[in-house]
Coordinates of C-alpha atoms in Angstrom, one line a residue:
M1 CA 31.8 130.8 207.5
R2 CA 28.9 130.6 205.2
A3 CA 28.3 132.6 202.2
Y4 CA 25.3 132.3 199.8
H5 CA 26.3 131.0 195.9
L6 CA 23.7 130.6 192.4
E7 CA 24.0 127.0 191.6
T8 CA 21.1 126.9 189.3
P9 CA 19.9 130.0 187.6
G10 CA 16.3 130.6 187.0
T11 CA 15.2 130.0 190.9
V12 CA 15.2 131.3 194.2
D13 CA 16.3 127.4 195.3
G14 CA 18.8 127.4 193.2
I15 CA 20.6 129.8 195.6
A16 CA 22.3 127.8 198.3
P17 CA 24.3 128.6 201.3
R18 CA 27.8 126.7 202.4
E19 CA 30.5 126.6 205.2
T20 CA 33.4 127.7 203.9
D21 CA 36.5 129.0 205.6
R22 CA 37.5 132.7 206.1
P23 CA 38.9 134.2 204.3
E24 CA 42.5 135.8 203.6
P25 CA 42.9 139.3 202.4
G26 CA 46.0 139.5 200.3
P27 CA 48.4 142.7 200.2
R28 CA 45.9 144.9 198.3
D29 CA 42.4 144.0 199.8
I30 CA 39.9 144.2 203.2
L31 CA 38.4 141.8 204.6
V32 CA 34.7 143.5 205.7
R33 CA 32.0 141.9 208.0
V34 CA 28.8 142.0 206.6
R35 CA 26.6 143.9 208.5
A36 CA 23.8 144.5 205.9
V37 CA 23.2 143.7 201.9
S38 CA 20.1 145.4 200.1
L39 CA 18.6 143.6 197.0
N40 CA 18.2 145.7 193.4
K41 CA 16.1 145.0 190.0
R42 CA 19.6 143.6 188.4
D43 CA 20.0 141.2 191.3
L44 CA 16.4 139.2 190.4
L45 CA 17.7 139.6 186.5
I46 CA 20.9 138.2 187.0
L47 CA 19.1 135.4 189.3
N48 CA 16.5 134.0 186.1
G49 CA 19.2 134.9 183.2
T50 CA 17.9 138.0 181.3
Y51 CA 20.5 140.6 182.7
P52 CA 22.8 141.7 179.8
L53 CA 26.4 140.9 182.0
K54 CA 25.8 137.2 182.6
A55 CA 26.9 136.3 186.4
V56 CA 29.9 133.5 186.2
P57 CA 29.0 130.0 187.9
D58 CA 28.4 130.2 191.0
V59 CA 28.6 133.5 191.3
I60 CA 28.2 134.8 195.4
P61 CA 25.1 137.7 194.9
L62 CA 24.3 141.1 195.5
S63 CA 26.6 143.7 194.6
D64 CA 25.4 145.8 197.6
G65 CA 26.6 145.6 201.3
A66 CA 27.9 147.5 204.0
G67 CA 29.6 146.3 207.2
E68 CA 32.7 146.8 209.0
V69 CA 36.8 146.3 207.7
V70 CA 38.4 144.1 210.3
A71 CA 41.3 142.6 208.8
V72 CA 43.6 145.5 205.9
G73 CA 46.9 143.6 203.3
A74 CA 50.1 144.6 204.1
E75 CA 50.0 147.4 201.3
V76 CA 46.5 148.5 202.4
T77 CA 46.5 152.1 203.3
R78 CA 43.0 153.8 202.2
F79 CA 41.6 151.6 205.4
A80 CA 42.1 150.2 209.1
V81 CA 40.6 148.5 210.7
G82 CA 37.2 149.4 212.0
D83 CA 36.2 151.1 209.5
R84 CA 32.6 151.3 208.4
V85 CA 32.3 150.8 204.6
A86 CA 29.9 150.3 202.0
S87 CA 31.2 148.0 198.4
T88 CA 30.7 150.1 194.6
Y89 CA 28.9 149.1 191.9
F90 CA 31.5 149.1 189.8
P91 CA 34.7 148.1 191.1
K92 CA 36.9 148.9 188.9
W93 CA 35.6 152.7 188.3
I94 CA 37.4 155.1 190.7
D95 CA 36.6 158.2 188.0
G96 CA 35.6 159.0 184.5
R97 CA 33.6 157.6 181.7
I98 CA 32.9 154.3 181.9
T99 CA 35.1 151.4 179.1
P100 CA 34.6 147.7 178.8
A101 CA 37.1 147.6 180.7
L102 CA 35.5 148.6 183.5
I103 CA 32.1 146.9 183.6
D104 CA 33.2 144.1 186.2
Q105 CA 30.2 143.6 189.4
P106 CA 30.1 142.7 192.1
G107 CA 26.9 139.3 192.2
A108 CA 28.1 139.4 188.1
T109 CA 31.1 138.4 186.5
L110 CA 32.4 139.1 190.6
P111 CA 32.0 137.6 194.1
G112 CA 29.4 139.5 195.7
M113 CA 28.2 140.7 198.8
L114 CA 25.6 137.3 199.8
T115 CA 28.3 136.7 202.7
E116 CA 29.2 136.7 206.3
Y117 CA 32.8 137.9 204.9
A118 CA 34.2 139.8 201.6
R119 CA 37.0 140.9 200.8
L120 CA 37.8 143.3 198.7
D121 CA 39.9 145.6 197.2
E122 CA 40.6 149.1 199.1
N123 CA 40.0 150.9 195.9
A124 CA 36.0 148.4 195.6
A125 CA 34.9 150.0 199.0
V126 CA 33.9 153.3 200.2
R127 CA 34.1 155.1 203.4
V128 CA 30.6 154.9 204.7
P129 CA 28.9 158.5 207.6
D130 CA 28.7 157.1 211.4
H131 CA 25.5 159.1 211.6
L132 CA 24.7 156.3 208.4
G133 CA 22.9 152.6 209.7
W134 CA 24.7 149.5 208.2
E135 CA 20.9 149.2 206.4
E136 CA 21.1 152.8 205.3
A137 CA 24.2 151.8 203.9
A138 CA 23.7 149.2 201.8
C139 CA 21.0 150.6 200.2
L140 CA 23.3 153.5 198.8
P141 CA 25.9 151.4 195.8
C142 CA 23.1 151.1 193.5
A143 CA 20.3 153.1 193.7
G144 CA 21.4 156.1 196.2
V145 CA 24.8 156.2 193.1
T146 CA 22.1 156.1 190.5
A147 CA 20.4 159.2 191.6
W148 CA 23.0 161.7 192.6
H149 CA 24.7 161.0 189.4
A150 CA 21.2 162.0 187.6
L151 CA 20.7 164.6 189.5
T152 CA 24.8 165.9 189.8
G153 CA 26.3 164.3 186.3
G154 CA 26.2 166.1 183.1
D155 CA 23.8 169.2 183.2
A156 CA 23.7 169.8 187.4
V157 CA 19.8 170.5 189.0
V158 CA 21.1 174.3 190.2
P159 CA 19.0 176.1 192.8
G160 CA 15.6 176.8 191.8
E161 CA 15.6 174.0 189.2
T162 CA 12.3 171.7 188.6
V163 CA 13.3 167.8 188.3
L164 CA 10.8 165.3 187.2
T165 CA 11.0 161.6 189.0
L166 CA 8.2 158.9 187.8
G167 CA 6.7 156.5 190.4
T168 CA 8.1 155.3 194.8
G169 CA 10.8 152.8 193.1
A170 CA 14.3 153.0 195.5
L171 CA 15.2 155.3 192.7
S172 CA 12.9 157.7 192.7
L173 CA 12.2 158.3 196.3
F174 CA 16.3 159.3 196.1
A175 CA 16.4 161.5 193.4
V176 CA 12.9 163.5 195.1
Q177 CA 15.3 163.8 198.3
F178 CA 18.1 164.8 196.8
A179 CA 17.0 166.9 194.3
K180 CA 15.0 169.0 197.4
L181 CA 18.0 169.2 199.2
L182 CA 19.8 170.8 195.7
G183 CA 17.2 173.4 196.3
A184 CA 15.2 172.2 193.3
E185 CA 11.4 171.8 192.6
V186 CA 10.1 168.4 192.6
V187 CA 6.8 167.0 190.4
A188 CA 7.2 163.0 191.2
T189 CA 3.8 161.2 189.8
T190 CA 2.4 158.0 191.2
S191 CA -0.1 155.7 191.1
S192 CA -2.5 155.2 194.9
P193 CA -3.3 157.9 197.1
E194 CA -1.3 156.2 199.7
K195 CA 2.0 157.2 197.8
A196 CA 1.4 160.5 197.5
E197 CA 1.2 161.0 201.6
R198 CA 4.2 159.5 201.1
L199 CA 6.2 161.5 198.5
K200 CA 4.6 164.0 200.4
A201 CA 6.5 163.7 203.2
L202 CA 9.8 163.3 201.5
G203 CA 10.2 166.7 200.6
A204 CA 8.0 166.7 197.2
D205 CA 6.4 170.0 196.5
H206 CA 3.8 168.2 193.8
I207 CA 2.3 165.0 193.2
V208 CA 0.2 163.5 190.0
R209 CA -1.9 161.0 189.8
Y210 CA -0.8 158.8 186.1
A211 CA -3.5 156.8 186.5
D212 CA -6.2 159.7 187.0
H213 CA -4.0 161.8 184.5
P214 CA -3.1 159.6 181.2
A215 CA -1.3 162.4 179.1
W216 CA 0.5 163.6 183.2
G217 CA 3.1 165.5 180.9
Q218 CA 0.4 168.5 180.1
T219 CA -0.5 167.6 183.6
V220 CA 3.4 168.4 184.9
R221 CA 3.6 171.7 182.0
D222 CA 0.2 173.4 183.6
L223 CA 2.2 172.9 186.8
T224 CA 5.0 174.7 185.9
G225 CA 3.2 178.0 184.2
G226 CA 3.7 175.9 181.1
R227 CA 7.0 176.4 181.4
G228 CA 7.4 171.8 181.6
V229 CA 10.3 170.9 184.0
D230 CA 14.2 171.2 184.1
L231 CA 15.4 167.5 184.4
V232 CA 12.9 164.2 183.8
V233 CA 15.2 161.8 186.6
E234 CA 13.4 159.0 183.8
T235 CA 13.3 155.2 185.8
V236 CA 11.3 153.3 183.5
G237 CA 12.1 154.5 180.2
P238 CA 9.2 153.2 177.0
E239 CA 6.1 153.5 178.5
T240 CA 7.2 156.6 180.2
I241 CA 9.6 158.4 177.1
E242 CA 7.0 159.9 174.8
Q243 CA 5.7 161.4 178.4
S244 CA 9.0 162.6 179.6
V245 CA 9.7 164.6 177.0
R246 CA 6.4 166.4 176.6
A247 CA 6.4 167.5 180.0
S248 CA 10.8 168.2 180.0
A249 CA 11.2 172.8 178.7
L250 CA 12.3 173.7 175.6
Y251 CA 16.1 173.3 177.0
G252 CA 15.2 170.6 179.2
R253 CA 17.0 167.1 180.3
I254 CA 15.8 164.5 180.6
V255 CA 18.1 161.4 182.4
L256 CA 17.4 157.9 180.7
V257 CA 18.0 154.9 183.4
S258 CA 15.9 152.4 182.5
A259 CA 15.6 151.9 178.5
N260 CA 14.0 148.4 179.2
S261 CA 10.2 146.6 179.7
P262 CA 8.6 143.4 179.7
R263 CA 5.6 145.4 177.6
K264 CA 7.6 147.5 175.4
A265 CA 10.5 146.4 173.8
S266 CA 11.5 149.4 171.7
L267 CA 11.3 154.1 173.0
E268 CA 9.3 155.4 170.7
I269 CA 9.1 159.2 170.4
T270 CA 6.2 160.7 168.5
T271 CA 7.6 163.8 165.7
D272 CA 4.4 165.9 167.3
A273 CA 6.2 166.5 170.3
L274 CA 9.5 166.4 169.5
A275 CA 8.1 169.2 167.6
S276 CA 8.6 172.0 169.3
S277 CA 10.9 170.2 172.0
L278 CA 15.0 170.7 172.4
V279 CA 14.9 168.8 174.7
T280 CA 18.9 166.8 175.5
M281 CA 18.1 163.1 176.3
R282 CA 21.8 161.3 178.6
R283 CA 21.9 157.8 179.9
L284 CA 23.4 156.7 182.2
F285 CA 24.2 153.3 184.3
V286 CA 25.1 153.9 188.2
G287 CA 28.5 155.8 188.6
S288 CA 32.4 155.2 189.7
R289 CA 33.4 155.1 192.7
T290 CA 34.2 159.0 193.0
H291 CA 30.5 159.6 192.5
F292 CA 29.8 157.5 195.1
E293 CA 32.2 159.6 197.5
S294 CA 31.2 163.3 196.3
M295 CA 27.2 162.2 197.6
L296 CA 28.9 160.9 200.6
R297 CA 30.9 164.1 201.4
F298 CA 26.6 166.0 199.9
L299 CA 25.6 163.6 203.1
G300 CA 27.8 164.3 205.5
D301 CA 29.9 163.3 208.4
T302 CA 27.9 165.1 211.5
P303 CA 25.4 163.4 214.4
D304 CA 22.1 162.5 212.3
P305 CA 19.6 164.6 213.9
R306 CA 16.7 162.4 212.6
G307 CA 17.8 160.2 215.2
P308 CA 16.7 156.1 214.8
S309 CA 15.4 155.3 211.2
S310 CA 12.0 154.7 210.4
C311 CA 11.8 153.0 207.3
T312 CA 14.5 150.4 206.9
A313 CA 13.3 147.0 209.4
P314 CA 15.9 144.6 209.8
A315 CA 15.6 141.6 210.1
R316 CA 17.8 138.4 210.6
S317 CA 19.2 137.1 207.9
S318 CA 19.8 133.4 207.7
T319 CA 24.0 134.5 207.3
G320 CA 23.9 136.2 210.4
S321 CA 23.7 139.3 209.1
S322 CA 21.2 142.0 209.1
A323 CA 19.0 142.4 205.3
S324 CA 16.6 144.9 204.4
T325 CA 13.6 143.6 203.8
R326 CA 11.0 147.1 202.4
S327 CA 11.0 146.7 198.1
T328 CA 8.7 148.7 196.1
R329 CA 7.2 146.6 193.0
R330 CA 10.0 148.4 190.8
S331 CA 13.4 148.1 192.8
G332 CA 13.7 145.9 195.8
T333 CA 15.8 148.5 197.3
T334 CA 15.0 150.1 200.4
S335 CA 15.7 153.2 200.9
P336 CA 16.4 155.6 203.1
A337 CA 14.3 157.6 205.0
W338 CA 15.3 161.7 205.7
P339 CA 14.1 164.2 207.2
S340 CA 11.6 165.8 205.2
A341 CA 13.1 168.1 202.6
R342 CA 9.9 170.1 202.5
S343 CA 11.5 171.5 206.8
S344 CA 14.4 173.8 206.5
S345 CA 15.3 172.9 209.9
A346 CA 15.6 168.7 208.8
W347 CA 18.6 169.6 208.0
P348 CA 20.1 172.8 209.5
E349 CA 23.7 173.7 208.3
R350 CA 24.0 169.6 206.9
G351 CA 21.8 170.9 203.3
R352 CA 23.2 174.9 202.9
L353 CA 26.9 173.1 203.6
A354 CA 26.3 170.7 200.6
R355 CA 25.1 173.2 198.6
Q356 CA 28.2 175.1 198.8
A357 CA 30.6 172.1 198.6
L358 CA 28.6 171.5 195.0
H359 CA 28.2 174.7 193.4
T360 CA 31.8 176.7 194.8
P361 CA 34.2 176.3 192.6
P362 CA 37.7 174.5 194.1
V363 CA 40.2 177.3 194.5
L364 CA 43.3 176.6 191.3
R365 CA 46.9 176.4 190.9
G366 CA 47.4 181.5 190.1
D367 CA 43.6 182.2 191.6
R368 CA 44.0 185.5 194.0
V369 CA 41.5 184.4 196.4
L370 CA 38.9 187.8 196.9
G371 CA 38.4 186.9 201.2
K372 CA 37.7 183.8 202.7
H373 CA 37.2 181.0 200.6
P374 CA 33.2 180.8 201.6
C375 CA 32.7 176.9 200.8
P376 CA 33.0 174.8 204.6
A377 CA 33.9 171.1 202.0
H378 CA 36.6 172.9 199.5
A379 CA 38.8 174.4 203.1
V380 CA 41.0 176.9 201.8
D381 CA 41.4 179.2 205.0
V382 CA 43.5 181.7 203.3
G383 CA 45.0 186.0 203.5
E384 CA 42.6 187.6 201.4
G385 CA 44.3 188.9 198.0
E386 CA 47.1 185.4 199.3
V387 CA 47.6 183.6 195.6
V388 CA 47.6 179.5 196.8
R389 CA 48.6 176.4 194.0
R390 CA 46.1 174.5 195.4
V391 CA 47.9 171.5 193.1
G392 CA 50.6 169.8 195.7
G393 CA 49.1 170.5 198.8
A394 CA 50.3 174.0 200.3
D395 CA 50.2 177.0 200.1
T396 CA 52.2 180.3 198.5
A397 CA 54.1 180.5 202.2
G398 CA 55.0 176.8 202.7
R399 CA 52.2 176.0 205.1
A400 CA 49.6 172.7 204.4
E401 CA 46.3 173.9 203.3
P402 CA 43.6 173.7 206.4
G403 CA 41.3 171.6 203.8
L404 CA 43.8 169.9 201.6
R405 CA 44.0 166.6 203.3
Q406 CA 45.6 164.5 201.8
R407 CA 43.9 160.9 201.7
S408 CA 46.6 158.0 202.1
G409 CA 46.0 155.7 200.5
E410 CA 44.8 157.1 197.2
R411 CA 48.4 157.3 194.3
P412 CA 48.9 160.8 193.2
E413 CA 47.2 160.2 189.4
V414 CA 43.7 158.9 190.8
R415 CA 43.8 162.5 193.8
R416 CA 44.4 164.8 190.2
A417 CA 41.7 162.6 188.3
A418 CA 39.3 163.2 191.2
R419 CA 40.2 167.2 192.0
R420 CA 39.7 167.2 187.6
L421 CA 36.4 165.7 187.9
R422 CA 35.5 168.0 190.7
R423 CA 36.5 171.1 188.6
E424 CA 34.7 170.2 185.7
E425 CA 31.5 168.9 187.6
L426 CA 31.0 172.1 190.1
H427 CA 30.2 174.0 187.6
L428 CA 28.4 177.2 189.3
P429 CA 30.8 180.0 191.5
H430 CA 29.7 181.1 194.8
P431 CA 28.3 184.9 194.4
A432 CA 30.1 186.2 196.4
L433 CA 33.7 184.5 193.6
Q434 CA 31.4 185.9 190.3
Q435 CA 33.4 188.6 189.4
R436 CA 36.7 186.2 189.0
H437 CA 34.6 184.4 186.4
H438 CA 33.0 184.6 182.6
L439 CA 29.6 181.6 182.5
R440 CA 29.1 180.1 179.6
G441 CA 25.7 180.1 179.1
R442 CA 24.8 177.9 181.6
G443 CA 27.6 175.7 181.0
H444 CA 30.7 175.6 182.8
P445 CA 32.2 177.9 184.4
R446 CA 36.0 179.4 183.1
Q447 CA 38.7 180.3 185.5
E448 CA 39.5 183.6 184.6
R449 CA 43.3 184.0 186.0
H450 CA 43.8 187.4 187.8
P451 CA 47.6 189.1 187.1

């Protein structure tokens, strides 16, 4: 097989192809035939030697890729031959908070995806929906997960809120589309009329051209009736943080994705901008496998209503795999073009069910169900008044819960942690269940047990 190695950092010519034997999977490994890879800005930083996480010598580049499983180890339970999978950005970060022990990344400290066959630990991959093409799936691990985490992590976006995105980098394009499908109003900044039309096609409600409005923070506030936006996906950093604060609502949230700039060495916010703001800032670095899987559940596995995608233009790479070739100035990743979120028929069922999945709390042990649980994503179908046991996978009558699927490869402690994270992140009750919840301000709901 052919694999590429970074032999000489600092130049693309330093990435050299080699013919090697196809690797065999270990007991808990899967072997993936790589069909598409995507390029992120971090890959260029690694090449130039400016990425904070230093690459090991002779590393195989690129963190993002997708392909099909062609072999599995004897102890693998999460995947089977023929499954369509994508790599994860942090193979060791399953859920919870990231720690220094979990920061290893493909293409830096671990072998990357720029190879015909990639050997991955079974916990370092996720299954991707069939309706996504290889190029689309390969664009999800970094930019897609980061945008999803920015919108749904911490104090997540809820329907009716306003989200501000900056520019037309891959991450921002993901954020525009996800925010619209979550029911938010989107304000986007850009520099040119052509990019403005692209943003409108993807669902942005308001466009601000920062070249025409250098103090665009006030322009954004004017578009929101003087209130400001509820959440800013801050993808630029030092050059825009001041205006992002000025554009934010009184209790706005800023998700800081990028804090580095070649032109400005520090984040500077004037006291004047902060004087009338109680904004909260949260730093973000991609996301865990649980975030990735949550995003894939959102995308769903129903047939794609779009037909063939017109966004990605696959090109035959020298490895024989398809490679995503479209890029932007801020990020090299291609962003799949989901249908316009302006159209209510774009995702007729997927958008509705996705919002229910995000804003309906799961049934927990001891809950008394007030009729059929309204969220098909949790699919707990029990009669009115029945008390169910969520943990353990069976109701009080001993029948298996229809929708509580046992993920055969995940150990019990991993499943428990995933359920705990979902309980933390699914922060709003469905209207049908509001009478059994107590909302603490804008925080998470507290389950109220019925006797």
